[in-house]
PDB file of C-alpha atoms in Angstrom:
ATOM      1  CA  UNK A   1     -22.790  26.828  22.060  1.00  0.00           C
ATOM      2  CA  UNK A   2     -22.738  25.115  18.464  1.00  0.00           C
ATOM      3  CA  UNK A   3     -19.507  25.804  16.957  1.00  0.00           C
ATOM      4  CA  UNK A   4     -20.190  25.797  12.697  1.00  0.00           C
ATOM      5  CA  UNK A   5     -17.590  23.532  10.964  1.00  0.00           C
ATOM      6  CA  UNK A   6     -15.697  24.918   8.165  1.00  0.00           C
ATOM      7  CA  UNK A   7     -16.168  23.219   4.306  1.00  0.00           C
ATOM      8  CA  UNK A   8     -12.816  21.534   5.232  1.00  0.00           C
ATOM      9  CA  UNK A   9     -14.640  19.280   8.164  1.00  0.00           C
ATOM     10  CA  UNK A  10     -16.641  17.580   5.609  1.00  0.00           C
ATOM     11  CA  UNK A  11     -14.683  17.405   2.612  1.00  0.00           C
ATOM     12  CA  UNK A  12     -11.097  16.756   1.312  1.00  0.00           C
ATOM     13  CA  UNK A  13     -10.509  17.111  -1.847  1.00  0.00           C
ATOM     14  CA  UNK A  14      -7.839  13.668  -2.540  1.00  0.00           C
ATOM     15  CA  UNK A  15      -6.844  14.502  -6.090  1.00  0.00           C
ATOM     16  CA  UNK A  16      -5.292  18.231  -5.430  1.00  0.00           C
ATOM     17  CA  UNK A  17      -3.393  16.589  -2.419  1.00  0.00           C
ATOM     18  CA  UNK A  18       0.558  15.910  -3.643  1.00  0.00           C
ATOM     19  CA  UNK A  19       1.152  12.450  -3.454  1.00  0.00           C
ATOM     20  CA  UNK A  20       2.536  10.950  -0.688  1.00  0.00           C
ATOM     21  CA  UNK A  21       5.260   8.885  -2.677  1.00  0.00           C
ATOM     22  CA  UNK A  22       5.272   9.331  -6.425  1.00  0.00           C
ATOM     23  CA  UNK A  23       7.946   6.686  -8.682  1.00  0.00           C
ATOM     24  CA  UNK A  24       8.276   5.717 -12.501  1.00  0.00           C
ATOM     25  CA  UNK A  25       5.989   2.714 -11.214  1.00  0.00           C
ATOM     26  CA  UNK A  26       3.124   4.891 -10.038  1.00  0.00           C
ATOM     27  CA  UNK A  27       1.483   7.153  -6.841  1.00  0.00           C
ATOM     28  CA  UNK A  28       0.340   6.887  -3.497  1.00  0.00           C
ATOM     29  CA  UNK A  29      -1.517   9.567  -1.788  1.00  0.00           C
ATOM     30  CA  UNK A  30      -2.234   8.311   1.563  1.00  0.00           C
ATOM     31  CA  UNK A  31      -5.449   9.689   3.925  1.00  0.00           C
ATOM     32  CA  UNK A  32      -5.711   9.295   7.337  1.00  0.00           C
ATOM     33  CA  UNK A  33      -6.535  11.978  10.737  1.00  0.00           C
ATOM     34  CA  UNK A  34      -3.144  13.188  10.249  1.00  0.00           C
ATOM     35  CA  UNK A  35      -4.080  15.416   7.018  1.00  0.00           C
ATOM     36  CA  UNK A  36      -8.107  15.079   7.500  1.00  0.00           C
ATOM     37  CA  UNK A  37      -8.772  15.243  11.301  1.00  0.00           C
ATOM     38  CA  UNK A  38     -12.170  14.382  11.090  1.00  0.00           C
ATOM     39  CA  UNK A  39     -11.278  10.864  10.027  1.00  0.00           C
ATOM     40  CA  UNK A  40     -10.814   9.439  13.313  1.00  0.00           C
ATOM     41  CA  UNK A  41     -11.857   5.778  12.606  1.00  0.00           C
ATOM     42  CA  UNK A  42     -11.040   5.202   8.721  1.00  0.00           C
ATOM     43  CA  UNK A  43      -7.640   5.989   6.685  1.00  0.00           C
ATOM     44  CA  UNK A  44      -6.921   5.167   3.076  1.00  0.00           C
ATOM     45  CA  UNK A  45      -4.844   4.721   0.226  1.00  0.00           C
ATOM     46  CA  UNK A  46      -5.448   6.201  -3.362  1.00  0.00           C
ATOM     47  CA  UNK A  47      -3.363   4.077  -5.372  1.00  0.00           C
ATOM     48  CA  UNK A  48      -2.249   4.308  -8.789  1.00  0.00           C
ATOM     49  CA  UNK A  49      -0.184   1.916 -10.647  1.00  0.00           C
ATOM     50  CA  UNK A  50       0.968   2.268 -14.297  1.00  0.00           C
ATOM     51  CA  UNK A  51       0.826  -0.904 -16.934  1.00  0.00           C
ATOM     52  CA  UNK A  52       3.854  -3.394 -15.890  1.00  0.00           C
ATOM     53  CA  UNK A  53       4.123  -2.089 -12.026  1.00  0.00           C
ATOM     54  CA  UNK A  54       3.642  -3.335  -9.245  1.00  0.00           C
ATOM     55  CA  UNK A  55       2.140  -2.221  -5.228  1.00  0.00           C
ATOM     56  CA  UNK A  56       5.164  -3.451  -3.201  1.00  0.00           C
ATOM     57  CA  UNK A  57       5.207  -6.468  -1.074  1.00  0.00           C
ATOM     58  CA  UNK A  58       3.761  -4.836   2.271  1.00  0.00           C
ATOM     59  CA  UNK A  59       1.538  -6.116   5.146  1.00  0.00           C
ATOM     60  CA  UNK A  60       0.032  -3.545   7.703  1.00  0.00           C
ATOM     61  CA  UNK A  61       0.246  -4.306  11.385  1.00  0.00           C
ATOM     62  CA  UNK A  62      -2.717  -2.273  12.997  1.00  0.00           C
ATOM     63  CA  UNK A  63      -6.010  -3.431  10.306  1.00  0.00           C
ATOM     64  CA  UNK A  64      -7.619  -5.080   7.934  1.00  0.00           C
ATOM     65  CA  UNK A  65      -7.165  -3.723   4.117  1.00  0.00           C
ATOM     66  CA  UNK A  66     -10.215  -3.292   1.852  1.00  0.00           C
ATOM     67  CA  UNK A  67      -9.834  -2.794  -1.318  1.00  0.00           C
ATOM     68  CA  UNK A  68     -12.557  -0.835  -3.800  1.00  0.00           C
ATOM     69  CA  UNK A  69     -10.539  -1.020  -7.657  1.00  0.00           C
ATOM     70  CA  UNK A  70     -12.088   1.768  -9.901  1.00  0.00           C
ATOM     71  CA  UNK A  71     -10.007   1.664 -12.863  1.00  0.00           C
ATOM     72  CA  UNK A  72      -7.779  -1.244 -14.854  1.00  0.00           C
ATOM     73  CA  UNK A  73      -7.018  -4.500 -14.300  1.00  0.00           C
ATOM     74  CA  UNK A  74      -4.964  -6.177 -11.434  1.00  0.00           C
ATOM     75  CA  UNK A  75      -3.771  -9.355  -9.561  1.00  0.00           C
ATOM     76  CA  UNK A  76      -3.374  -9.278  -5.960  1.00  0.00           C
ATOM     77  CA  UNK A  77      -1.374 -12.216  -4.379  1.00  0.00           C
ATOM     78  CA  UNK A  78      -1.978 -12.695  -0.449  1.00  0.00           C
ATOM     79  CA  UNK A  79       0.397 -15.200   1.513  1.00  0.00           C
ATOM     80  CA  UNK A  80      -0.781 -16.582   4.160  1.00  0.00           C
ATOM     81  CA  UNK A  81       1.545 -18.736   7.300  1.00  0.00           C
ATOM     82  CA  UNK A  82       3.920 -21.280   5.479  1.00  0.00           C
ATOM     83  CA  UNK A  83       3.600 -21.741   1.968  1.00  0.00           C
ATOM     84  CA  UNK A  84       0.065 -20.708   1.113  1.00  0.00           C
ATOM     85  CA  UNK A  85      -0.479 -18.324  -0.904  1.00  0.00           C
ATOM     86  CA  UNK A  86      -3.701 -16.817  -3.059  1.00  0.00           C
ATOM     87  CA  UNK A  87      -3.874 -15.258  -6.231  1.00  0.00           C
ATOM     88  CA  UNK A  88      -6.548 -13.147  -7.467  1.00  0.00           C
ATOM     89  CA  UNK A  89      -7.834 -11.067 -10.513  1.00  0.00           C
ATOM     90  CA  UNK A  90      -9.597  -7.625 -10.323  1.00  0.00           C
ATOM     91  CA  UNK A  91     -11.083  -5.416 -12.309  1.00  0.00           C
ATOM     92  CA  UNK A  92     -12.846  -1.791 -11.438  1.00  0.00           C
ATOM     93  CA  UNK A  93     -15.539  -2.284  -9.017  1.00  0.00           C
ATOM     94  CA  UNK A  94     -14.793  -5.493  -7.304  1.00  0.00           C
ATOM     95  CA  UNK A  95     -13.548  -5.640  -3.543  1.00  0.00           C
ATOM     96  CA  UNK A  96     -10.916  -6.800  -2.043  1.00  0.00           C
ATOM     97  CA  UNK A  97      -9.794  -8.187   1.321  1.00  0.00           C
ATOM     98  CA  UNK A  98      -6.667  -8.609   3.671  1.00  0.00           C
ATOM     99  CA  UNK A  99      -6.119  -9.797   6.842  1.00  0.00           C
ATOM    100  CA  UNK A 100      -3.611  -7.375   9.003  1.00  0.00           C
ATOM    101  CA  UNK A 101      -0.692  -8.538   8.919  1.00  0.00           C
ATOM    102  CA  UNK A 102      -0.235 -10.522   5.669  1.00  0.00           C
ATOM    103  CA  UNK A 103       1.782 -10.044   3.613  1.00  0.00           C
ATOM    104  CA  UNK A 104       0.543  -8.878  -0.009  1.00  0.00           C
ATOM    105  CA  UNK A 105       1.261  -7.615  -3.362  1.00  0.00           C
ATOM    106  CA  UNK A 106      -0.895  -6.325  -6.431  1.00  0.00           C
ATOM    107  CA  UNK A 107       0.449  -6.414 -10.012  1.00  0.00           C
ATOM    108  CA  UNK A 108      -1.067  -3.666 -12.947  1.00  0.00           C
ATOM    109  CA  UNK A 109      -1.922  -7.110 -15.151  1.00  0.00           C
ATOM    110  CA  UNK A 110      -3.468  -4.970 -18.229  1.00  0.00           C
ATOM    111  CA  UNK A 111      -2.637  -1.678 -20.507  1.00  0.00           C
ATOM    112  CA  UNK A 112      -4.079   1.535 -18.408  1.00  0.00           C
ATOM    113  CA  UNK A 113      -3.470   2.643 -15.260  1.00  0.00           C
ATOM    114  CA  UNK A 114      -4.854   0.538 -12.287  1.00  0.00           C
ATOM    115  CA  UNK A 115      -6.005   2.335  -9.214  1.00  0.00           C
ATOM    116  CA  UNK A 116      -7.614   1.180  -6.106  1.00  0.00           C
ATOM    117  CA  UNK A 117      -8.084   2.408  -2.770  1.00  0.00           C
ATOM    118  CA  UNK A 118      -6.840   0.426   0.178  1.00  0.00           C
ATOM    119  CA  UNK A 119      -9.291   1.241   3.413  1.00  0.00           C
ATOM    120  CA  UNK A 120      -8.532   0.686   6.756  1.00  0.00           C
ATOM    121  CA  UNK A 121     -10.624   0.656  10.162  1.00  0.00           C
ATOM    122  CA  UNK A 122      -8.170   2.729  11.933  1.00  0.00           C
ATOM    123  CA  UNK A 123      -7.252   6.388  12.204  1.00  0.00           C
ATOM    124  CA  UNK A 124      -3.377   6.076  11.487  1.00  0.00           C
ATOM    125  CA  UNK A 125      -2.422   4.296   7.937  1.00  0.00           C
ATOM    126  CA  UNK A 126       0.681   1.951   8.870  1.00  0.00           C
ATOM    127  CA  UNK A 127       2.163  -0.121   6.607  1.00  0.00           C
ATOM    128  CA  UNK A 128       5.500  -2.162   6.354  1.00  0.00           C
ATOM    129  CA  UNK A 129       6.938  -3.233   3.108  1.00  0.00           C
ATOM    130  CA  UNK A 130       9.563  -6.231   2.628  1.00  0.00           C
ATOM    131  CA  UNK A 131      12.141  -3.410   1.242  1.00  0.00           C
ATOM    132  CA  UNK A 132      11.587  -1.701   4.820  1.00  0.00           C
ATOM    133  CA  UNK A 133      12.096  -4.632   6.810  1.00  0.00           C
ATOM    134  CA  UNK A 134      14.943  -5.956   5.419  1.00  0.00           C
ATOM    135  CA  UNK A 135      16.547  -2.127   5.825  1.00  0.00           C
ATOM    136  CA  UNK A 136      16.003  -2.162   9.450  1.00  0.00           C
ATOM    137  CA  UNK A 137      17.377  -5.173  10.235  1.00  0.00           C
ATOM    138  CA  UNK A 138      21.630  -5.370  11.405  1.00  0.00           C
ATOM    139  CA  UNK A 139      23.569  -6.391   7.921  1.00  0.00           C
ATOM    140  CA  UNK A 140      25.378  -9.255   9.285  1.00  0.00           C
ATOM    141  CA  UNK A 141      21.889 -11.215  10.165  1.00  0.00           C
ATOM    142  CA  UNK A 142      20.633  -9.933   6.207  1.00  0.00           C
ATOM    143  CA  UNK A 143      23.487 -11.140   4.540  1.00  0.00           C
ATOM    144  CA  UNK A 144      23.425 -14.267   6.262  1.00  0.00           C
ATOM    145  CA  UNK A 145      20.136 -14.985   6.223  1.00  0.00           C
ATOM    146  CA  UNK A 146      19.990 -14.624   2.492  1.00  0.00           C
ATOM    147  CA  UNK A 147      23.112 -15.857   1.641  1.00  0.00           C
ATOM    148  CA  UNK A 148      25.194 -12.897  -0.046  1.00  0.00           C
ATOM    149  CA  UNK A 149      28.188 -11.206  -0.571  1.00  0.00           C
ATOM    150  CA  UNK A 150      28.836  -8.910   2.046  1.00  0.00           C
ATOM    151  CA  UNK A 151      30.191  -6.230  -0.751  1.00  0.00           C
ATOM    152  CA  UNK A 152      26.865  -6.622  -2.890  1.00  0.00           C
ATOM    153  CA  UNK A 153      24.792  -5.534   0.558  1.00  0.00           C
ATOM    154  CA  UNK A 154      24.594  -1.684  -0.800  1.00  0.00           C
ATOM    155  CA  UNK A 155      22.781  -2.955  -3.234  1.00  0.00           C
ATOM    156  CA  UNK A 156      20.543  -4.975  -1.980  1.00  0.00           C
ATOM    157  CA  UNK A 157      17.726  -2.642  -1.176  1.00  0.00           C
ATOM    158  CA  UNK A 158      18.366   1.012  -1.999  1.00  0.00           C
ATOM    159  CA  UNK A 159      15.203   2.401  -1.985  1.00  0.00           C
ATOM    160  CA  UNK A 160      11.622   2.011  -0.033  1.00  0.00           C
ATOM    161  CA  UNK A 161       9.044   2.682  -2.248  1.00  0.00           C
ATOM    162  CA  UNK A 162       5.071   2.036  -2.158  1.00  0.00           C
ATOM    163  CA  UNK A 163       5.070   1.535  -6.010  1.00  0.00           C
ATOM    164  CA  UNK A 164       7.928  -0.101  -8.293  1.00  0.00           C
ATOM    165  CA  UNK A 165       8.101  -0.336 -11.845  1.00  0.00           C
ATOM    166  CA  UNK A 166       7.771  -2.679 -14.427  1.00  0.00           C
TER     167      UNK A 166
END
């Protein structure tokens, strides 16, 4: 027996979803088979960021990031093992492409909004971002691998946030 899917199976409508995290800097509303279950091999970011912010240093561990920029103008930089890096401009309907794994940051570069979706060949989005890594880690090895104060620590990272602003 054929069991007729519901509008919901094919659709999702991204826009009326709340965002996922939401700063000064911007919005992330993030898509993947945990709020559409249909989307068992693909999750994605809709990412906004206002003029002067910036998408977080982040790498994701479990796929490759695509990139399809609709609106605005941005540069992505991608670093690589050791000291290589790349830098790269965008503007709305150019592609672009990460490696899992490396760590990566994209900069709002003009005087609109920019926004992009990150796509992934997975089911689960996963991401880690610098501000998240250096949270989980013990204090002591922080403080002494970056050389500060232990009373300034607090400071050092308060928040974890997709988007920062300018």
């Amino acid at each position: 027996k054929v069991v007729p899917l519901s509008p919901h199976d094919f659709a999702f409508r991204l826009m009326e979803m709340k965002p996922t995290s939401k700063t000064k800097g911007g919005e992330v509303r993030i898509i993947d088979s945990h709020v559409f279950n249909v989307s068992n091999a693909i999750a994605a970011a809709h990412v906004i960021v206002h003029p002067g912010g910036m998408r977080a240093l982040h790498w994701h561990q479990n796929a490759d990031e695509w990139q399809y920029y609709i609106r605005g103008k941005g540069r992505m930089t991608v670093f690589f093992n050791g000291t290589l890096a790349r830098t790269q401009d965008f503007d709305a309907g150019d592609v672009g492409y990460i490696p899992k794994t490396l760590p990566h940051y994209i900069e709002n570069t003009g005087d609109t909004d920019l926004v992009f979706l990150e796509m992934f060949k997975t089911d689960t989005f996963m991401e880690l971002s610098l501000n998240g890594w250096i949270k989980a880690l013990p204090p002591a090895l922080t403080m002494q691998t970056i050389d500060i104060d232990p009373q300034k620590s607090g400071d050092l990272v308060k928040q974890d946030v997709p988007v920062v602003p300018a």
